[in-house]
mmCIF file of C-alpha atoms in Angstrom:
data_model
loop_
_atom_site.group_PDB
_atom_site.id
_atom_site.type_symbol
_atom_site.label_atom_id
_atom_site.label_comp_id
_atom_site.label_asym_id
_atom_site.label_seq_id
_atom_site.Cartn_x
_atom_site.Cartn_y
_atom_site.Cartn_z
ATOM 1 C CA MET J 423 -52.701 3.881 -13.125
ATOM 2 C CA ARG J 424 -49.383 5.711 -12.744
ATOM 3 C CA THR J 425 -46.259 5.873 -14.891
ATOM 4 C CA ASP J 426 -44.855 2.489 -13.842
ATOM 5 C CA ASP J 427 -48.189 0.803 -14.624
ATOM 6 C CA ALA J 428 -48.373 2.470 -18.033
ATOM 7 C CA VAL J 429 -44.789 1.489 -18.850
ATOM 8 C CA ALA J 430 -45.612 -2.130 -18.009
ATOM 9 C CA ASP J 431 -48.659 -2.003 -20.299
ATOM 10 C CA ILE J 432 -46.634 -0.485 -23.151
ATOM 11 C CA ALA J 433 -43.952 -3.133 -22.638
ATOM 12 C CA ALA J 434 -46.536 -5.905 -22.979
ATOM 13 C CA ALA J 435 -47.923 -4.380 -26.176
ATOM 14 C CA VAL J 436 -44.469 -3.805 -27.664
ATOM 15 C CA ASP J 437 -43.416 -7.343 -26.802
ATOM 16 C CA GLY J 438 -46.442 -8.689 -28.651
ATOM 17 C CA ILE J 439 -45.744 -6.510 -31.694
ATOM 18 C CA ARG J 440 -42.119 -7.596 -31.765
ATOM 19 C CA ARG J 441 -43.137 -11.257 -31.689
ATOM 20 C CA TRP J 442 -45.648 -11.166 -34.535
ATOM 21 C CA SER J 443 -43.747 -8.658 -36.683
ATOM 22 C CA GLY J 444 -40.290 -10.138 -36.256
ATOM 23 C CA ASP J 445 -38.857 -6.636 -35.771
ATOM 24 C CA SER J 446 -36.659 -5.977 -32.772
ATOM 25 C CA ARG J 447 -37.710 -2.332 -32.410
ATOM 26 C CA VAL J 448 -40.888 -0.303 -32.845
ATOM 27 C CA SER J 449 -41.611 3.392 -33.273
ATOM 28 C CA ILE J 450 -43.960 4.988 -30.751
ATOM 29 C CA VAL J 451 -46.181 8.071 -30.993
ATOM 30 C CA GLY J 452 -47.332 9.529 -27.668
ATOM 31 C CA TRP J 453 -49.901 12.310 -27.162
ATOM 32 C CA ALA J 454 -50.075 14.410 -23.976
ATOM 33 C CA THR J 455 -49.860 12.027 -20.976
ATOM 34 C CA GLY J 456 -49.381 9.221 -23.481
ATOM 35 C CA GLY J 457 -46.229 11.036 -24.539
ATOM 36 C CA HIS J 458 -45.059 11.221 -20.939
ATOM 37 C CA TRP J 459 -45.570 7.490 -20.560
ATOM 38 C CA ALA J 460 -43.988 6.737 -23.949
ATOM 39 C CA GLY J 461 -40.924 8.732 -22.925
ATOM 40 C CA ALA J 462 -40.696 6.803 -19.666
ATOM 41 C CA PHE J 463 -40.872 3.522 -21.597
ATOM 42 C CA ALA J 464 -38.254 4.640 -24.123
ATOM 43 C CA THR J 465 -35.778 5.589 -21.399
ATOM 44 C CA LYS J 466 -36.264 2.242 -19.666
ATOM 45 C CA TYR J 467 -36.218 0.086 -22.803
ATOM 46 C CA PRO J 468 -34.267 2.074 -25.424
ATOM 47 C CA MET J 469 -33.255 -1.096 -27.247
ATOM 48 C CA MET J 470 -36.913 -1.659 -28.177
ATOM 49 C CA VAL J 471 -37.591 1.806 -29.632
ATOM 50 C CA GLU J 472 -36.604 2.778 -33.175
ATOM 51 C CA ARG J 473 -38.046 6.304 -33.151
ATOM 52 C CA LEU J 474 -40.145 8.305 -30.707
ATOM 53 C CA VAL J 475 -42.716 11.049 -31.308
ATOM 54 C CA LEU J 476 -43.859 13.172 -28.373
ATOM 55 C CA TYR J 477 -46.567 15.717 -29.069
ATOM 56 C CA ASN J 478 -48.246 18.166 -26.733
ATOM 57 C CA THR J 479 -46.408 16.486 -23.872
ATOM 58 C CA LEU J 480 -45.528 17.987 -20.482
ATOM 59 C CA TYR J 481 -41.910 17.847 -19.379
ATOM 60 C CA ASP J 482 -40.433 20.998 -17.845
ATOM 61 C CA GLY J 483 -40.932 21.411 -14.094
ATOM 62 C CA THR J 484 -39.471 24.867 -13.611
ATOM 63 C CA GLY J 485 -42.518 27.008 -14.362
ATOM 64 C CA GLN J 486 -46.159 27.504 -13.492
ATOM 65 C CA HIS J 487 -49.213 25.820 -14.985
ATOM 66 C CA GLU J 488 -52.562 27.316 -14.020
ATOM 67 C CA ALA J 489 -54.571 24.193 -14.773
ATOM 68 C CA LEU J 490 -52.194 21.476 -13.580
ATOM 69 C CA GLY J 491 -49.602 22.926 -11.197
ATOM 70 C CA ARG J 492 -49.276 24.701 -7.868
ATOM 71 C CA GLY J 493 -52.443 26.556 -6.932
ATOM 72 C CA SER J 494 -54.585 24.535 -9.346
ATOM 73 C CA PRO J 495 -57.417 22.170 -8.333
ATOM 74 C CA LEU J 496 -54.892 19.329 -8.617
ATOM 75 C CA GLU J 497 -52.961 20.544 -5.555
ATOM 76 C CA ASP J 498 -54.005 19.305 -2.127
ATOM 77 C CA PRO J 499 -54.948 22.453 -0.138
ATOM 78 C CA HIS J 500 -53.850 20.760 3.077
ATOM 79 C CA ARG J 501 -50.547 19.471 1.667
ATOM 80 C CA PRO J 502 -49.002 22.088 -0.611
ATOM 81 C CA GLY J 503 -46.974 20.555 -3.401
ATOM 82 C CA GLU J 504 -48.863 17.246 -3.291
ATOM 83 C CA PHE J 505 -51.535 15.902 -5.638
ATOM 84 C CA ASN J 506 -55.094 16.159 -4.305
ATOM 85 C CA ALA J 507 -55.747 12.409 -4.314
ATOM 86 C CA SER J 508 -58.661 12.638 -1.885
ATOM 87 C CA ALA J 509 -60.564 14.909 -4.273
ATOM 88 C CA PHE J 510 -59.865 12.995 -7.480
ATOM 89 C CA GLY J 511 -59.884 9.408 -6.218
ATOM 90 C CA GLY J 512 -58.859 6.507 -8.419
ATOM 91 C CA TYR J 513 -60.863 7.712 -11.417
ATOM 92 C CA ARG J 514 -63.251 10.425 -12.567
ATOM 93 C CA PHE J 515 -66.498 10.217 -14.538
ATOM 94 C CA ASN J 516 -66.361 12.039 -17.871
ATOM 95 C CA THR J 517 -69.395 12.720 -20.050
ATOM 96 C CA ARG J 518 -69.331 13.251 -23.809
ATOM 97 C CA ALA J 519 -69.735 16.999 -23.260
ATOM 98 C CA SER J 520 -66.669 17.116 -20.996
ATOM 99 C CA LEU J 521 -64.475 16.072 -23.930
ATOM 100 C CA PHE J 522 -65.248 19.221 -25.873
ATOM 101 C CA GLN J 523 -65.048 22.147 -23.448
ATOM 102 C CA ALA J 524 -61.293 22.708 -23.653
ATOM 103 C CA TRP J 525 -61.256 21.779 -27.343
ATOM 104 C CA ASN J 526 -63.987 24.303 -28.147
ATOM 105 C CA ASN J 527 -62.277 27.006 -26.108
ATOM 106 C CA SER J 528 -59.030 26.576 -28.039
ATOM 107 C CA ILE J 529 -60.670 26.846 -31.478
ATOM 108 C CA PRO J 530 -60.423 30.540 -32.418
ATOM 109 C CA ILE J 531 -63.619 30.710 -34.494
ATOM 110 C CA ALA J 532 -67.277 30.520 -33.550
ATOM 111 C CA GLU J 533 -68.173 27.836 -36.102
ATOM 112 C CA LYS J 534 -66.364 24.855 -34.590
ATOM 113 C CA ASN J 535 -67.343 22.486 -37.401
ATOM 114 C CA SER J 536 -65.335 24.616 -39.811
ATOM 115 C CA TRP J 537 -62.262 23.745 -37.725
ATOM 116 C CA ARG J 538 -63.047 20.069 -37.139
ATOM 117 C CA ASP J 539 -65.278 17.591 -38.920
ATOM 118 C CA GLU J 540 -68.486 17.013 -36.958
ATOM 119 C CA ARG J 541 -68.299 13.304 -37.831
ATOM 120 C CA VAL J 542 -64.816 13.048 -36.322
ATOM 121 C CA ALA J 543 -65.994 14.750 -33.136
ATOM 122 C CA GLN J 544 -68.947 12.356 -32.942
ATOM 123 C CA ALA J 545 -66.680 9.333 -33.426
ATOM 124 C CA TYR J 546 -64.285 10.645 -30.770
ATOM 125 C CA GLY J 547 -67.091 10.897 -28.229
ATOM 126 C CA ASP J 548 -68.472 7.495 -29.217
ATOM 127 C CA ALA J 549 -65.068 5.837 -28.797
ATOM 128 C CA ALA J 550 -64.513 7.426 -25.394
ATOM 129 C CA LEU J 551 -67.853 6.175 -24.067
ATOM 130 C CA ALA J 552 -67.339 2.747 -25.633
ATOM 131 C CA SER J 553 -64.058 2.398 -23.729
ATOM 132 C CA ASP J 554 -66.050 1.814 -20.524
ATOM 133 C CA ALA J 555 -68.617 -0.984 -20.507
ATOM 134 C CA THR J 556 -70.443 0.742 -17.633
ATOM 135 C CA SER J 557 -70.897 4.096 -19.404
ATOM 136 C CA ALA J 558 -74.547 3.491 -20.344
ATOM 137 C CA SER J 559 -75.458 2.692 -16.724
ATOM 138 C CA ARG J 560 -75.198 6.384 -15.802
ATOM 139 C CA GLU J 561 -77.218 9.379 -16.943
ATOM 140 C CA PRO J 562 -75.841 11.127 -18.808
ATOM 141 C CA PRO J 563 -73.541 8.329 -20.012
ATOM 142 C CA SER J 564 -69.974 8.715 -18.766
ATOM 143 C CA PHE J 565 -66.702 6.846 -18.940
ATOM 144 C CA ARG J 566 -64.256 6.316 -16.098
ATOM 145 C CA SER J 567 -60.936 8.078 -16.573
ATOM 146 C CA PRO J 568 -58.076 7.006 -14.251
ATOM 147 C CA SER J 569 -56.791 9.915 -12.163
ATOM 148 C CA GLY J 570 -53.212 8.663 -12.276
ATOM 149 C CA ALA J 571 -52.642 10.638 -15.474
ATOM 150 C CA LEU J 572 -53.470 13.844 -13.596
ATOM 151 C CA ALA J 573 -51.267 12.842 -10.660
ATOM 152 C CA ASP J 574 -48.354 12.195 -13.011
ATOM 153 C CA SER J 575 -48.950 15.512 -14.776
ATOM 154 C CA PHE J 576 -49.030 17.409 -11.481
ATOM 155 C CA ASP J 577 -45.741 15.791 -10.494
ATOM 156 C CA VAL J 578 -44.118 16.735 -13.807
ATOM 157 C CA VAL J 579 -45.042 20.424 -13.717
ATOM 158 C CA THR J 580 -44.053 20.734 -10.045
ATOM 159 C CA GLY J 581 -40.558 19.405 -10.697
ATOM 160 C CA LYS J 582 -40.918 15.702 -9.896
ATOM 161 C CA ARG J 583 -39.640 14.212 -13.127
ATOM 162 C CA GLN J 584 -39.990 10.467 -13.586
ATOM 163 C CA TRP J 585 -37.537 10.257 -16.503
ATOM 164 C CA THR J 586 -35.038 12.474 -18.288
ATOM 165 C CA ALA J 587 -34.927 13.212 -22.002
ATOM 166 C CA SER J 588 -31.134 12.981 -21.999
ATOM 167 C CA ALA J 589 -31.568 9.191 -21.704
ATOM 168 C CA LEU J 590 -33.476 8.960 -24.995
ATOM 169 C CA GLY J 591 -30.958 7.258 -27.246
ATOM 170 C CA MET J 592 -33.128 7.178 -30.367
ATOM 171 C CA PRO J 593 -34.233 9.905 -32.820
ATOM 172 C CA VAL J 594 -37.021 11.956 -31.234
ATOM 173 C CA LEU J 595 -39.590 14.225 -32.867
ATOM 174 C CA VAL J 596 -41.186 16.771 -30.533
ATOM 175 C CA ILE J 597 -44.381 18.376 -31.846
ATOM 176 C CA ARG J 598 -46.294 21.157 -30.141
ATOM 177 C CA SER J 599 -49.521 22.899 -31.077
ATOM 178 C CA GLY J 600 -49.459 26.652 -30.619
ATOM 179 C CA ARG J 601 -52.948 26.665 -29.085
ATOM 180 C CA ASP J 602 -52.342 23.709 -26.779
ATOM 181 C CA PHE J 603 -53.843 24.106 -23.305
ATOM 182 C CA TRP J 604 -51.939 21.121 -21.870
ATOM 183 C CA SER J 605 -48.260 21.471 -22.736
ATOM 184 C CA ARG J 606 -46.322 24.729 -22.800
ATOM 185 C CA ALA J 607 -43.673 25.988 -25.206
ATOM 186 C CA GLN J 608 -41.069 25.444 -22.490
ATOM 187 C CA ASP J 609 -41.984 21.739 -22.313
ATOM 188 C CA ALA J 610 -41.313 21.187 -26.008
ATOM 189 C CA GLU J 611 -38.136 23.268 -25.890
ATOM 190 C CA ALA J 612 -36.778 21.391 -22.865
ATOM 191 C CA LEU J 613 -37.466 18.024 -24.494
ATOM 192 C CA ALA J 614 -35.810 19.072 -27.742
ATOM 193 C CA ASN J 615 -32.812 20.577 -25.965
ATOM 194 C CA GLU J 616 -32.179 17.622 -23.661
ATOM 195 C CA ALA J 617 -32.788 14.661 -25.978
ATOM 196 C CA PRO J 618 -29.489 13.919 -27.777
ATOM 197 C CA GLU J 619 -31.066 13.504 -31.227
ATOM 198 C CA ALA J 620 -34.238 15.580 -31.279
ATOM 199 C CA GLU J 621 -36.158 17.751 -33.710
ATOM 200 C CA LEU J 622 -38.813 20.288 -32.693
ATOM 201 C CA VAL J 623 -41.817 21.110 -34.870
ATOM 202 C CA THR J 624 -44.274 23.796 -33.755
ATOM 203 C CA ILE J 625 -47.637 24.124 -35.500
ATOM 204 C CA PRO J 626 -48.583 27.707 -34.564
ATOM 205 C CA ASP J 627 -52.397 27.755 -34.744
ATOM 206 C CA ALA J 628 -53.100 24.088 -34.020
ATOM 207 C CA THR J 629 -55.032 22.868 -30.976
ATOM 208 C CA HIS J 630 -54.302 20.090 -28.501
ATOM 209 C CA PHE J 631 -56.434 17.853 -30.733
ATOM 210 C CA VAL J 632 -54.540 18.643 -33.940
ATOM 211 C CA HIS J 633 -54.747 15.044 -35.164
ATOM 212 C CA LEU J 634 -58.552 15.291 -35.059
ATOM 213 C CA ASP J 635 -58.909 18.763 -36.588
ATOM 214 C CA ARG J 636 -59.253 19.562 -40.285
ATOM 215 C CA ASP J 637 -56.231 19.647 -42.581
ATOM 216 C CA HIS J 638 -56.177 23.448 -42.800
ATOM 217 C CA ALA J 639 -56.327 23.672 -38.988
ATOM 218 C CA GLY J 640 -52.982 21.928 -38.556
ATOM 219 C CA ARG J 641 -53.639 18.263 -39.222
ATOM 220 C CA ALA J 642 -51.942 18.337 -42.631
ATOM 221 C CA ALA J 643 -48.788 19.821 -41.095
ATOM 222 C CA PHE J 644 -48.954 17.314 -38.243
ATOM 223 C CA LEU J 645 -49.290 14.305 -40.540
ATOM 224 C CA SER J 646 -46.572 15.635 -42.838
ATOM 225 C CA ALA J 647 -44.137 15.854 -39.917
ATOM 226 C CA LEU J 648 -45.093 12.352 -38.752
ATOM 227 C CA THR J 649 -44.769 10.657 -42.121
ATOM 228 C CA ARG J 650 -41.474 12.374 -42.870
ATOM 229 C CA PHE J 651 -40.030 11.308 -39.508
ATOM 230 C CA LEU J 652 -41.456 7.786 -39.503
ATOM 231 C CA GLY J 653 -41.337 7.033 -43.225
ATOM 232 C CA PRO J 654 -39.260 4.138 -44.584
ATOM 233 C CA SER J 655 -36.571 6.474 -45.928
ATOM 234 C CA ALA J 656 -35.980 7.863 -42.432
ATOM 235 C CA ILE J 657 -35.647 4.498 -40.683
ATOM 236 C CA SER J 658 -32.580 2.358 -41.140
ATOM 237 C CA PRO J 659 -33.040 -1.396 -41.811
ATOM 238 C CA GLN J 660 -32.984 -3.524 -38.670
ATOM 239 C CA ALA J 661 -30.435 -6.259 -38.253
ATOM 240 C CA ASP J 662 -31.728 -9.805 -37.935
#
């Protein structure tokens, strides 16, 4: 699945929501690669989007990214500047444990459950495995994760943009966690600077998974920014 495929999927979902709700526009919240795809959808179908939230999303292609850019495992060693499709294939197998390595590394205290609720972490792992009906057929159980998200991310950080924020004609909220391992400060700044009507909120000590962490670890600030931006008082009534 690449950007065009994701945009088509979002379009189908939005069309369904518009039909049953009777509203002509929806607001969209996109996280990480989901934010990249949400931005692509919003630039293609701006008339369907009321407000857009992009958090911990890649965008700027002028700098380096150790994990996702040039010189990273994502780059084809035989074709510099190209995604290593032969190594990653159409999808990768991810175990429950693989979901927590980067998350754990970004939490600045030894007792991880003080930063996030153990029950939330358990539910997150359960939901990921449940997303693939074949997960229990492997040991340890694993879910298939399409590699297109990594290919799109490699393209973004190496300067191959698939959409431009200047085409976002709706109010945009850009949120970035200070401890994010995925997006960089320059990504959030570029989005906020280029989108015509954008606001940038940085949550200094939050992780990439801020929406799943405890309130004191950034979730309260994250939800406050979301509800303020998406609340009824912030959205104008839609014409029939």
